[in-house]
Coordinates of C-alpha atoms in Angstrom, one line a residue:
M1 CA -18.5 23.8 22.8
L2 CA -18.0 20.3 24.2
L3 CA -17.7 18.5 20.9
T4 CA -15.4 21.0 19.4
G5 CA -13.2 20.6 22.5
L6 CA -13.3 16.8 22.2
F7 CA -12.3 17.0 18.6
K8 CA -9.5 19.5 19.2
Q9 CA -7.9 17.2 21.8
G10 CA -7.8 14.4 19.2
L11 CA -6.5 16.7 16.4
M12 CA -3.7 18.2 18.3
G13 CA -2.0 14.8 18.9
R14 CA 1.2 13.8 17.0
M15 CA 0.4 12.8 13.4
R16 CA 1.2 9.2 12.8
W17 CA -1.0 7.9 10.0
P18 CA -0.6 4.9 7.7
L19 CA -2.1 4.9 4.2
V20 CA -5.8 4.0 4.5
A21 CA -6.8 4.1 0.9
A22 CA -8.6 0.8 1.5
A23 CA -11.3 2.7 3.4
F24 CA -12.7 3.8 0.1
A25 CA -11.5 1.1 -2.1
G26 CA -14.9 0.9 -3.8
V27 CA -13.8 3.9 -5.8
M28 CA -11.6 1.7 -7.9
V29 CA -14.5 0.0 -9.7
A30 CA -17.4 2.1 -11.1
S31 CA -20.8 0.7 -10.4
A32 CA -23.7 0.3 -12.8
A33 CA -25.9 1.6 -9.9
A34 CA -24.5 5.0 -10.7
M35 CA -27.0 5.1 -13.6
I36 CA -29.9 5.2 -11.2
G37 CA -31.7 8.6 -11.2
A38 CA -29.8 10.0 -14.2
S39 CA -32.1 10.2 -17.2
D40 CA -29.6 11.5 -19.7
S41 CA -27.0 9.1 -21.1
T42 CA -24.2 11.7 -20.8
D43 CA -25.1 12.2 -17.2
R44 CA -25.1 8.5 -16.6
S45 CA -21.7 8.2 -18.2
L46 CA -20.3 11.1 -16.1
L47 CA -21.5 9.4 -12.9
E48 CA -19.9 6.2 -13.9
I49 CA -16.6 7.8 -14.8
E50 CA -16.5 9.7 -11.5
A51 CA -17.5 6.5 -9.6
V52 CA -20.2 8.4 -7.7
S53 CA -22.3 5.3 -6.7
S54 CA -19.2 3.4 -5.6
R55 CA -18.0 6.2 -3.4
L56 CA -21.4 6.6 -1.8
F57 CA -22.1 2.9 -1.1
A58 CA -18.6 2.4 0.3
T59 CA -18.9 5.1 2.9
P60 CA -20.6 3.2 5.8
A61 CA -18.2 0.3 5.4
A62 CA -15.3 2.7 5.9
V63 CA -15.9 2.7 9.7
E64 CA -14.1 -0.7 9.9
S65 CA -11.0 0.7 8.2
V66 CA -11.0 3.9 10.1
A67 CA -11.4 2.0 13.4
K68 CA -8.4 -0.1 12.4
A69 CA -6.3 3.0 11.8
A70 CA -7.4 4.4 15.2
A71 CA -6.6 1.1 16.9
D72 CA -3.1 1.1 15.3
R73 CA -2.6 4.4 17.2
S74 CA -3.7 2.9 20.5
V75 CA -7.2 4.4 20.4
L76 CA -9.6 2.2 22.2
T77 CA -12.5 1.6 19.7
S78 CA -14.3 -1.5 20.9
D79 CA -17.1 0.3 22.7
A80 CA -17.5 3.1 20.2
Q81 CA -17.2 1.3 16.9
P82 CA -20.6 -0.5 17.0
L83 CA -22.3 2.8 17.8
L84 CA -20.5 4.5 14.9
E85 CA -21.3 1.7 12.5
T86 CA -25.0 2.0 13.3
A87 CA -25.0 5.8 13.0
A88 CA -23.2 5.6 9.6
R89 CA -25.5 3.0 8.1
S90 CA -28.6 4.9 9.1
S91 CA -27.2 8.3 8.0
F92 CA -25.7 7.5 4.6
D93 CA -28.7 6.8 2.3
A94 CA -26.7 6.1 -0.8
D95 CA -29.7 5.8 -3.1
G96 CA -31.2 9.1 -1.9
M97 CA -27.9 10.9 -2.1
L98 CA -27.3 9.6 -5.6
A99 CA -30.8 10.7 -6.7
E100 CA -30.1 14.3 -5.4
I101 CA -26.7 14.4 -7.1
S102 CA -28.2 13.1 -10.4
K103 CA -30.9 15.7 -10.3
A104 CA -28.3 18.5 -9.8
V105 CA -26.1 17.2 -12.7
A106 CA -29.1 16.9 -15.0
A107 CA -30.1 20.5 -14.3
A108 CA -26.6 21.8 -15.1
G109 CA -25.0 22.4 -18.5
G110 CA -26.3 21.7 -22.0
D111 CA -25.2 19.4 -24.7
A112 CA -21.8 18.9 -23.2
A113 CA -20.8 15.8 -25.3
D114 CA -22.0 13.4 -28.0
P115 CA -23.8 10.8 -25.9
K116 CA -22.5 7.8 -27.9
A117 CA -18.9 8.9 -28.0
F118 CA -19.0 9.8 -24.3
A119 CA -20.5 6.4 -23.4
K120 CA -17.8 4.7 -25.4
A121 CA -15.2 6.7 -23.5
A122 CA -16.9 5.7 -20.2
A123 CA -16.6 2.1 -21.2
A124 CA -13.0 2.5 -22.0
W125 CA -12.5 4.2 -18.6
Q126 CA -14.0 1.2 -16.9
E127 CA -11.7 -1.1 -18.8
G128 CA -8.8 1.1 -17.8
Q129 CA -9.8 1.0 -14.1
A130 CA -9.9 -2.8 -14.2
K131 CA -6.5 -2.9 -15.9
V132 CA -4.9 -0.7 -13.3
A133 CA -6.5 -2.7 -10.5
R134 CA -5.2 -5.9 -11.9
M135 CA -1.8 -4.3 -12.3
Y136 CA -1.7 -3.4 -8.6
Q137 CA -3.0 -6.8 -7.5
A138 CA -0.4 -8.7 -9.6
Q139 CA 2.3 -6.1 -8.9
D140 CA 2.9 -6.1 -12.7
Q141 CA 6.1 -4.0 -13.0
A142 CA 6.0 -4.2 -16.8
A143 CA 2.5 -2.8 -17.1
A144 CA 3.4 -0.1 -14.6
K145 CA 6.4 0.8 -16.6
E146 CA 4.4 1.1 -19.8
I147 CA 2.0 3.5 -18.1
E148 CA 4.8 5.6 -16.6
T149 CA 6.5 5.8 -19.9
R150 CA 3.3 7.2 -21.5
L151 CA 2.9 9.7 -18.7
A152 CA 6.6 10.8 -19.1
D153 CA 6.0 11.4 -22.8
P154 CA 6.2 15.2 -23.3
D155 CA 3.5 15.0 -26.0
K156 CA 1.0 12.9 -24.0
G157 CA 1.8 13.2 -20.3
P158 CA 1.0 16.8 -19.7
A159 CA -2.4 16.5 -21.4
I160 CA -3.3 13.5 -19.4
K161 CA -2.3 15.2 -16.1
A162 CA -4.2 18.3 -17.1
L163 CA -7.3 16.2 -17.7
A164 CA -7.0 14.6 -14.3
D165 CA -7.0 18.1 -12.8
L166 CA -10.3 18.9 -14.5
M167 CA -12.1 15.8 -13.3
A168 CA -14.3 15.7 -10.1
G169 CA -12.5 12.7 -8.6
P170 CA -9.9 14.6 -6.6
D171 CA -12.6 16.8 -5.0
L172 CA -14.8 13.8 -4.3
A173 CA -11.8 12.1 -2.6
V174 CA -11.5 15.0 -0.3
E175 CA -15.2 14.5 0.7
S176 CA -14.3 10.9 1.5
A177 CA -11.4 12.1 3.6
V178 CA -13.6 14.5 5.5
T179 CA -16.0 11.7 6.3
S180 CA -13.2 9.4 7.4
Q181 CA -11.8 12.2 9.7
A182 CA -15.2 12.7 11.2
M183 CA -15.4 8.9 11.9
Y184 CA -11.9 8.8 13.3
L185 CA -12.4 11.7 15.7
S186 CA -15.8 10.3 16.8
L187 CA -14.0 7.1 17.8
E188 CA -11.2 9.0 19.5
A189 CA -13.6 11.2 21.5
L190 CA -14.5 8.4 23.8
S191 CA -10.9 8.4 25.0
S192 CA -11.0 12.1 25.8
A193 CA -10.8 13.3 29.4
D194 CA -14.1 15.2 28.8
A195 CA -16.0 12.2 27.3
G196 CA -17.9 11.7 30.5
K197 CA -19.6 15.1 30.2
L198 CA -21.5 13.9 27.1
A199 CA -23.9 12.0 29.4
S200 CA -25.3 15.3 30.7
V201 CA -25.5 17.3 27.5
S202 CA -28.9 17.7 25.9
Q203 CA -29.7 16.3 22.4
D204 CA -30.4 19.8 21.1
N205 CA -27.0 21.1 22.2
L206 CA -25.3 18.1 20.6
Q207 CA -27.1 18.7 17.3
S208 CA -26.4 22.4 17.3
E209 CA -22.6 21.7 17.2
M210 CA -22.6 19.4 14.2
K211 CA -22.2 22.1 11.5
G212 CA -19.3 23.7 13.4
V213 CA -17.5 20.3 13.8
I214 CA -17.8 19.6 10.1
A215 CA -16.6 23.1 9.2
S216 CA -13.6 22.7 11.5
L217 CA -12.7 19.5 9.7
R218 CA -12.9 21.1 6.3
A219 CA -10.7 24.1 7.5
R220 CA -8.0 22.0 9.2
S221 CA -4.8 21.4 7.3
E222 CA -2.6 19.9 10.0
N223 CA -2.8 16.7 12.1
E224 CA -5.5 15.2 10.0
K225 CA -6.3 11.6 10.8
P226 CA -6.5 9.0 9.4
L227 CA -5.9 10.6 5.9
P228 CA -5.1 14.3 5.2
K229 CA -7.3 15.9 2.6
D230 CA -4.3 17.0 0.5
M231 CA -3.0 13.4 0.4
A232 CA -6.5 12.1 -0.5
R233 CA -6.6 14.6 -3.4
A234 CA -3.0 13.7 -4.6
D235 CA -3.7 9.9 -4.4
E236 CA -6.8 10.2 -6.4
K237 CA -5.1 12.4 -9.0
A238 CA -2.4 9.8 -9.3
R239 CA -5.0 7.0 -9.7
L240 CA -6.8 9.0 -12.4
T241 CA -3.7 9.7 -14.4
F242 CA -2.8 6.0 -14.4
V243 CA -6.3 5.1 -15.6
L244 CA -6.3 7.8 -18.2
A245 CA -2.9 6.6 -19.5
T246 CA -4.5 3.3 -20.5
L247 CA -7.2 4.9 -22.7
P248 CA -7.0 5.1 -26.6
P249 CA -6.3 8.6 -28.0
E250 CA -9.9 9.0 -29.3
D251 CA -11.4 8.4 -25.9
L252 CA -9.0 10.7 -24.3
S253 CA -10.0 13.4 -26.8
V254 CA -13.7 12.9 -26.0
L255 CA -13.1 13.2 -22.3
T256 CA -10.9 16.3 -22.7
E257 CA -13.4 18.0 -24.9
F258 CA -16.2 17.3 -22.3
Y259 CA -14.3 18.5 -19.3
E260 CA -13.0 21.6 -21.1
S261 CA -16.4 22.6 -22.4
S262 CA -18.6 25.1 -20.6
G263 CA -21.4 22.4 -20.4
G264 CA -19.0 19.8 -19.1
K265 CA -17.5 22.2 -16.5
A266 CA -21.1 23.1 -15.4
K267 CA -22.0 19.5 -14.9
R268 CA -18.7 18.7 -13.1
D269 CA -19.2 21.6 -10.7
A270 CA -22.8 20.6 -10.1
L271 CA -21.6 17.1 -9.3
V272 CA -19.0 18.3 -6.8
E273 CA -21.2 20.9 -5.1
S274 CA -24.2 18.5 -4.7
Y275 CA -21.9 15.7 -3.5
R276 CA -20.5 18.0 -0.9
R277 CA -23.9 19.2 0.1
V278 CA -25.4 15.7 0.6
S279 CA -22.1 14.6 2.3
D280 CA -22.3 17.4 4.8
Q281 CA -25.9 16.5 5.6
A282 CA -25.1 12.8 6.0
N283 CA -22.0 13.6 8.1
G284 CA -24.0 15.8 10.4
E285 CA -26.7 13.2 10.8
M286 CA -24.0 10.5 11.5
L287 CA -22.3 12.7 14.1
G288 CA -25.6 13.6 15.8
R289 CA -26.8 10.0 16.0
Y290 CA -23.4 8.7 17.1
F291 CA -22.9 11.3 19.9
Q292 CA -26.5 10.9 21.2
A293 CA -25.9 7.1 21.2
L294 CA -22.6 7.7 22.9
A295 CA -24.2 10.0 25.5
D296 CA -26.8 7.3 26.3
Y297 CA -24.1 4.6 26.5
L298 CA -22.1 6.7 29.0
K299 CA -25.1 7.1 31.3
T300 CA -24.8 3.3 31.9
H301 CA -21.1 3.0 31.4
P302 CA -19.5 6.0 33.1
R303 CA -15.9 6.8 32.4
P304 CA -13.4 6.5 35.2
Q305 CA -12.7 9.7 37.1
Q306 CA -9.6 11.5 35.9
Q307 CA -7.1 12.2 38.5

């Protein structure tokens, strides 16, 4: 498999990654657009809390940050980046993806929470996110210390950390990491010794390899660039715990009750599963369009012969 071989060459290199959380910085602020397509107020609040819309709409723009991470490792990206940006924009239909996710969440679970109480908790969550964002921007050590003290409290900290584990965010962060890895390896493929062979590969053969490429990215646990999936999960959990630590006790109780309930778990699982499904589809489309465009590019811009 040509693409699998190209990707393996990139993955086997020495791991030297910086933090690239900025690639999906949109996660830090939940968007009102998350309400689109969700008819139930509880579902709308859940999509807001899990920043579904922000994650989806931020994805195409991640190419720039991924390209910077690749360039920092001496990967030549100038020829490939415009092709990948076009492929990402045309493949990630955030509105359509959001509608599919909303439909799946609506079909799962029953009366998982009191809508008014859950909406209040969602509003408190948004305020908490803004507070944490301001804290980081201002490097407010006093505010950080206050949050850390609450997390260290044996009566409060464990419950907050347990709640973060129940939320969908860490799994959704993994999806963002998988997409960023697909982007990175797409850019890196142009520098491969086998890149020139793409010009003679049929479009059908290129498309047939997409699912295998994505599956290999999901399965890999070493030499992941630019951001390992485990680190993406850990970073997101840390972010969630900081935000949760800003919430009033009554709102924490509402969120805990929701995520621990059978209905809440069903909606959370439906959210993750549908998000993964639409991400896989979009990633496959992005890779297919990119590598076809790259193959066409190489027909007029052949690679130098390897000695």
